[in-house]
Coordinates of C-alpha atoms in Angstrom, one line a residue:
M1 CA 103.9 -85.5 195.1
S2 CA 101.5 -86.9 197.7
T3 CA 98.9 -90.1 196.9
R4 CA 96.5 -89.1 199.4
D5 CA 92.9 -89.2 197.7
S6 CA 91.0 -88.0 200.3
L7 CA 90.3 -85.6 203.5
S8 CA 87.0 -87.0 204.9
T9 CA 87.3 -87.8 208.3
S10 CA 85.4 -90.5 210.4
S11 CA 85.8 -89.3 213.8
P12 CA 83.3 -88.2 215.7
P13 CA 81.1 -84.3 215.6
D14 CA 82.7 -81.9 218.5
Q15 CA 79.0 -80.1 218.5
A16 CA 75.9 -81.1 218.8
P17 CA 74.0 -81.2 216.6
S18 CA 70.9 -79.4 217.5
Q19 CA 73.8 -76.3 216.5
P20 CA 74.6 -74.1 214.2
S21 CA 77.5 -74.1 212.1
K22 CA 80.5 -73.0 214.1
Y23 CA 82.2 -71.2 211.0
P24 CA 83.0 -67.5 212.4
K25 CA 81.3 -65.2 210.1
S26 CA 83.3 -62.6 210.9
L27 CA 85.0 -63.9 208.4
E28 CA 83.1 -63.8 206.3
H29 CA 79.1 -61.3 205.6
A30 CA 79.5 -59.7 202.6
P31 CA 81.2 -59.3 199.1
L32 CA 84.2 -58.1 197.8
P33 CA 83.9 -54.2 199.7
I34 CA 85.6 -52.5 196.2
T35 CA 83.5 -54.7 193.7
P36 CA 81.6 -52.8 190.5
Y37 CA 79.0 -55.0 191.1
L38 CA 77.3 -53.7 193.9
G39 CA 73.8 -52.3 193.2
A40 CA 73.7 -55.4 190.7
C41 CA 73.0 -57.9 193.6
Q42 CA 72.8 -58.3 197.1
T43 CA 73.5 -60.6 199.9
D44 CA 71.8 -62.2 201.8
T45 CA 72.0 -64.4 204.9
P46 CA 69.9 -67.7 205.6
Q47 CA 70.9 -69.7 208.4
I48 CA 69.3 -72.3 206.7
E49 CA 67.9 -75.7 208.7
V50 CA 68.2 -79.6 208.0
D51 CA 65.7 -82.3 208.9
D52 CA 67.7 -85.9 208.6
S53 CA 68.4 -88.9 210.6
Q54 CA 71.6 -87.8 211.6
G55 CA 70.3 -85.6 214.4
G56 CA 69.2 -82.2 211.9
G57 CA 70.5 -78.9 213.0
S58 CA 71.7 -75.9 210.8
F59 CA 74.1 -74.0 209.1
V60 CA 75.2 -71.0 207.3
A61 CA 74.6 -69.4 204.4
F62 CA 75.4 -66.8 201.7
L63 CA 73.0 -65.8 198.5
H64 CA 73.8 -63.9 196.1
R65 CA 70.5 -63.0 193.7
P66 CA 70.2 -60.1 191.7
V67 CA 68.3 -56.5 192.8
S68 CA 65.1 -56.8 191.4
D69 CA 64.1 -54.2 189.1
P70 CA 60.7 -52.9 188.5
S71 CA 60.9 -50.9 185.4
S72 CA 63.6 -54.2 183.6
T73 CA 61.6 -56.2 181.2
T74 CA 64.1 -59.3 181.9
S75 CA 64.7 -58.6 185.4
S76 CA 63.5 -61.9 185.9
S77 CA 64.3 -63.9 183.4
F78 CA 66.6 -66.0 185.6
R79 CA 63.1 -67.1 186.7
D80 CA 62.8 -68.6 183.5
R81 CA 65.3 -70.4 183.4
H82 CA 65.2 -71.4 187.4
V83 CA 68.7 -72.1 187.7
G84 CA 71.0 -71.3 190.3
A85 CA 74.3 -72.4 191.9
I86 CA 75.9 -73.8 195.0
L87 CA 79.7 -73.4 196.0
L88 CA 80.9 -75.7 198.6
S89 CA 84.0 -75.5 200.4
G90 CA 87.0 -78.4 201.8
A91 CA 87.0 -79.9 204.9
G92 CA 88.1 -77.2 206.8
G93 CA 84.0 -75.8 206.5
G94 CA 84.3 -72.4 205.7
V95 CA 82.2 -69.9 202.4
T96 CA 84.8 -68.2 200.6
G97 CA 86.5 -71.4 198.0
P98 CA 90.2 -72.0 196.7
S99 CA 91.5 -68.4 197.0
G100 CA 88.8 -66.3 198.2
I101 CA 87.6 -66.9 194.4
Y102 CA 84.1 -68.3 195.4
L103 CA 82.9 -64.3 196.8
S104 CA 83.9 -63.3 192.8
I105 CA 82.0 -65.9 191.3
A106 CA 79.0 -65.3 194.0
D107 CA 78.9 -61.7 192.6
K108 CA 79.4 -62.3 188.9
L109 CA 76.7 -65.0 188.3
A110 CA 73.9 -62.8 190.6
S111 CA 75.3 -59.6 188.4
L112 CA 74.5 -60.5 185.3
P113 CA 73.2 -58.3 183.0
D114 CA 70.2 -58.2 180.2
G115 CA 68.8 -60.7 183.3
Q116 CA 70.3 -63.2 182.5
A117 CA 71.4 -63.3 186.3
I118 CA 72.5 -66.8 187.9
P119 CA 71.6 -66.4 191.7
T120 CA 74.1 -68.1 194.4
L121 CA 74.7 -70.2 197.6
R122 CA 78.4 -69.8 199.2
M123 CA 77.4 -72.6 202.0
D124 CA 79.0 -73.7 205.3
Y125 CA 78.2 -77.4 206.3
R126 CA 77.3 -78.4 209.9
Y127 CA 80.3 -81.3 210.2
P128 CA 83.2 -80.4 207.8
A129 CA 84.5 -83.7 206.3
R130 CA 82.4 -85.3 207.3
N131 CA 79.7 -86.9 203.8
K132 CA 77.6 -88.5 205.6
F133 CA 76.4 -84.9 207.0
C134 CA 77.6 -82.5 204.4
V135 CA 75.2 -84.5 201.7
P136 CA 71.9 -84.0 203.4
D137 CA 73.5 -80.4 203.9
V138 CA 73.9 -80.0 200.3
L139 CA 69.7 -81.3 199.5
S140 CA 68.3 -79.4 202.4
A141 CA 70.6 -75.9 200.7
M142 CA 68.8 -76.9 196.9
D143 CA 65.6 -77.6 198.7
W144 CA 65.5 -74.2 200.7
L145 CA 66.4 -72.4 197.5
Q146 CA 63.8 -74.1 195.3
Y147 CA 61.0 -73.6 197.9
K148 CA 61.8 -71.7 200.4
S149 CA 64.2 -68.8 198.8
G150 CA 61.1 -67.4 197.0
L151 CA 63.1 -67.5 193.8
G152 CA 62.2 -71.2 192.7
L153 CA 65.4 -72.8 191.7
S154 CA 65.1 -76.2 190.4
H155 CA 67.6 -77.0 189.1
F156 CA 71.5 -76.5 190.5
V157 CA 75.3 -76.7 189.1
L158 CA 77.4 -76.9 192.1
G159 CA 80.7 -76.3 192.8
G160 CA 83.6 -77.9 195.3
W161 CA 86.7 -77.6 196.1
S162 CA 88.6 -80.0 197.6
F163 CA 86.8 -82.5 199.9
G164 CA 84.4 -80.7 198.5
G165 CA 84.3 -83.1 195.2
A166 CA 82.0 -85.7 197.6
P167 CA 79.3 -84.2 198.2
V168 CA 79.3 -82.6 195.0
F169 CA 79.4 -86.1 192.8
T170 CA 77.2 -88.1 195.9
V171 CA 74.1 -85.5 195.4
G172 CA 74.9 -85.0 191.9
G173 CA 74.9 -88.5 191.0
K174 CA 71.4 -89.2 192.4
D175 CA 69.6 -86.3 192.2
R176 CA 69.1 -84.7 189.1
R177 CA 68.0 -81.1 190.2
V178 CA 72.2 -81.4 189.5
I179 CA 72.8 -80.0 185.9
G180 CA 76.6 -80.0 186.3
A181 CA 79.2 -79.9 188.4
A182 CA 82.6 -78.3 188.3
T183 CA 85.2 -79.0 190.6
I184 CA 89.0 -77.5 191.9
A185 CA 91.5 -80.1 193.3
S186 CA 88.7 -83.0 194.6
Q187 CA 89.1 -85.8 196.2
T188 CA 88.4 -88.9 194.9
A189 CA 87.5 -90.9 198.1
E190 CA 83.4 -91.3 198.5
T191 CA 83.3 -89.0 194.9
E192 CA 81.3 -92.6 193.1
G193 CA 78.1 -90.6 191.7
I194 CA 80.8 -89.0 189.0
K195 CA 79.7 -92.1 187.6
Q196 CA 76.1 -91.3 187.1
L197 CA 76.1 -88.1 187.0
A198 CA 76.2 -87.6 182.9
P199 CA 75.2 -86.5 180.9
S200 CA 75.1 -83.6 182.7
P201 CA 78.8 -81.6 181.9
V202 CA 81.2 -81.6 184.5
L203 CA 84.7 -79.5 185.1
L204 CA 88.2 -81.0 186.7
L205 CA 90.5 -78.2 187.7
H206 CA 93.7 -79.2 189.2
G207 CA 97.6 -77.8 190.0
T208 CA 99.7 -80.8 189.1
G209 CA 101.8 -79.1 192.2
D210 CA 99.8 -79.4 194.8
R211 CA 100.8 -81.8 197.6
T212 CA 97.6 -81.6 199.6
L213 CA 95.8 -83.6 196.6
S214 CA 97.8 -85.1 194.0
H215 CA 96.1 -84.1 190.3
S216 CA 96.0 -88.2 189.8
C217 CA 92.0 -87.1 191.5
S218 CA 90.8 -85.4 189.2
Q219 CA 92.6 -87.6 186.3
R220 CA 91.2 -90.6 188.4
L221 CA 87.6 -89.2 187.8
Y222 CA 88.1 -87.8 184.4
E223 CA 88.3 -91.8 183.6
Q224 CA 85.4 -92.7 186.2
Y225 CA 83.0 -89.9 185.0
G226 CA 83.3 -91.8 181.0
S227 CA 83.1 -91.1 177.7
T228 CA 80.1 -92.6 176.3
H229 CA 77.2 -90.1 177.5
G230 CA 77.8 -86.0 178.9
K231 CA 80.8 -83.3 178.4
R232 CA 83.6 -84.1 180.7
T233 CA 86.6 -81.5 180.3
M234 CA 89.9 -81.5 182.5
H235 CA 92.7 -78.6 183.3
L236 CA 95.8 -78.8 184.7
F237 CA 97.5 -76.3 185.5
P238 CA 101.4 -77.1 186.0
G239 CA 102.7 -76.6 189.1
D240 CA 99.7 -74.3 190.9
D241 CA 98.8 -75.6 194.3
H242 CA 96.3 -76.9 196.4
A243 CA 93.6 -73.5 196.0
L244 CA 95.0 -72.0 192.6
T245 CA 97.2 -69.9 194.4
R246 CA 98.8 -69.1 190.6
N247 CA 96.1 -68.9 189.0
S248 CA 92.8 -68.3 190.5
K249 CA 91.6 -65.5 188.4
K250 CA 91.9 -68.0 185.1
A251 CA 90.2 -70.7 187.5
E252 CA 87.9 -68.5 188.3
E253 CA 86.9 -67.7 184.5
M254 CA 86.8 -71.3 184.0
I255 CA 84.1 -71.9 187.1
C256 CA 81.5 -69.1 185.7
G257 CA 81.7 -70.1 182.5
F258 CA 81.2 -73.2 182.6
M259 CA 78.0 -72.5 185.6
V260 CA 77.3 -69.6 182.4
R261 CA 76.8 -72.8 180.2
C262 CA 75.0 -74.5 181.6
A263 CA 72.7 -72.2 182.6
G264 CA 72.1 -71.5 179.8
V265 CA 72.8 -68.1 179.5
K266 CA 73.5 -66.5 176.1
M267 CA 77.6 -66.0 176.1
G268 CA 77.4 -62.8 174.5
D269 CA 80.2 -59.5 175.1
P270 CA 78.7 -58.7 178.1
V271 CA 78.4 -61.1 180.0
K272 CA 82.1 -62.1 178.4
H273 CA 83.1 -58.6 179.7
K274 CA 82.0 -59.5 183.2
L275 CA 83.1 -62.8 184.0
E276 CA 86.5 -61.8 182.8
E277 CA 86.5 -58.5 185.7
D278 CA 88.2 -58.1 188.9
L279 CA 86.6 -57.6 191.5
G280 CA 89.5 -57.2 193.9
P281 CA 92.8 -57.1 194.9
D282 CA 95.0 -61.1 195.4
T283 CA 95.0 -59.1 199.1
K284 CA 91.7 -59.9 199.9
R285 CA 91.9 -63.9 199.0
D286 CA 92.1 -66.4 201.7
K287 CA 95.8 -68.6 201.5
V288 CA 96.7 -71.9 201.4
E289 CA 99.4 -72.2 203.7
F290 CA 96.7 -74.6 206.5
M291 CA 95.9 -77.0 204.3
E292 CA 99.5 -77.4 202.4
K293 CA 101.0 -78.3 206.0
G294 CA 98.2 -80.7 207.0
G295 CA 85.7 -75.8 178.8
D296 CA 83.0 -75.5 176.3
L297 CA 80.5 -77.5 177.0
N298 CA 79.6 -77.7 173.4
G299 CA 82.9 -79.1 171.8
P300 CA 84.6 -82.0 172.6
E301 CA 86.0 -83.5 175.4
R302 CA 89.3 -82.4 176.0
I303 CA 92.2 -83.0 178.3
E304 CA 93.7 -79.7 178.6

């Protein structure tokens, strides 16, 4: 069993801050090719600028947003809630997430029926695995969604995988725009912000067979969140790996449900059915070999 608690690095960036993210865009430009949601949402590809003390620069992102229907009286309902979701990957960067689930999570949330869509941003980092750079990236993404995207979003639910737990909890602990945080196989290093996250709820998912970051990381985060305020839920998947490849569909459903509840979307049958659908075969999902080599918000807190 791995005893590592971090995938962060302190090595110098290998590219000039003025350059955009080096993640190969050819790997991911759009939602899954075979999806029942094409036409219900669309994907934009903004290059988001970062103006910080670390030298600035920019990173690539993919914004899934609902297609406006001028004839619908509820097409702008998501603007009434002003809630969006932001998904962060791990130490290797990228925009697809563990087992590729970020693609379908984003499509599903952005295409919820009856005007209940949640615009969702899948974002890369300027310098993956370096939290001091990734935190300004997330803050810049929130600012862009609030002031420059035209969506007017002012509250956010953050999702992070592996190293991504560091910027998720760092930002969530200090920025009140964050109203919920969900992680898969999070590290514990640089995650002290979880102690200030409450009353915003947290969802922690982890596989007990994780050879990259032990599930004890999520157990420690669960304890650090505290039990006085807010809601905390941890779900451990017996024997599963760092990307939850055996339970990726279940993890996807749990994260979608968590974010829907955080956003105040009513979980009726139409929404529930959308979240349970499968957007494509598992062959569309990324694998975890490169990493392995190197709840209910209204109910009581629980460990599952």
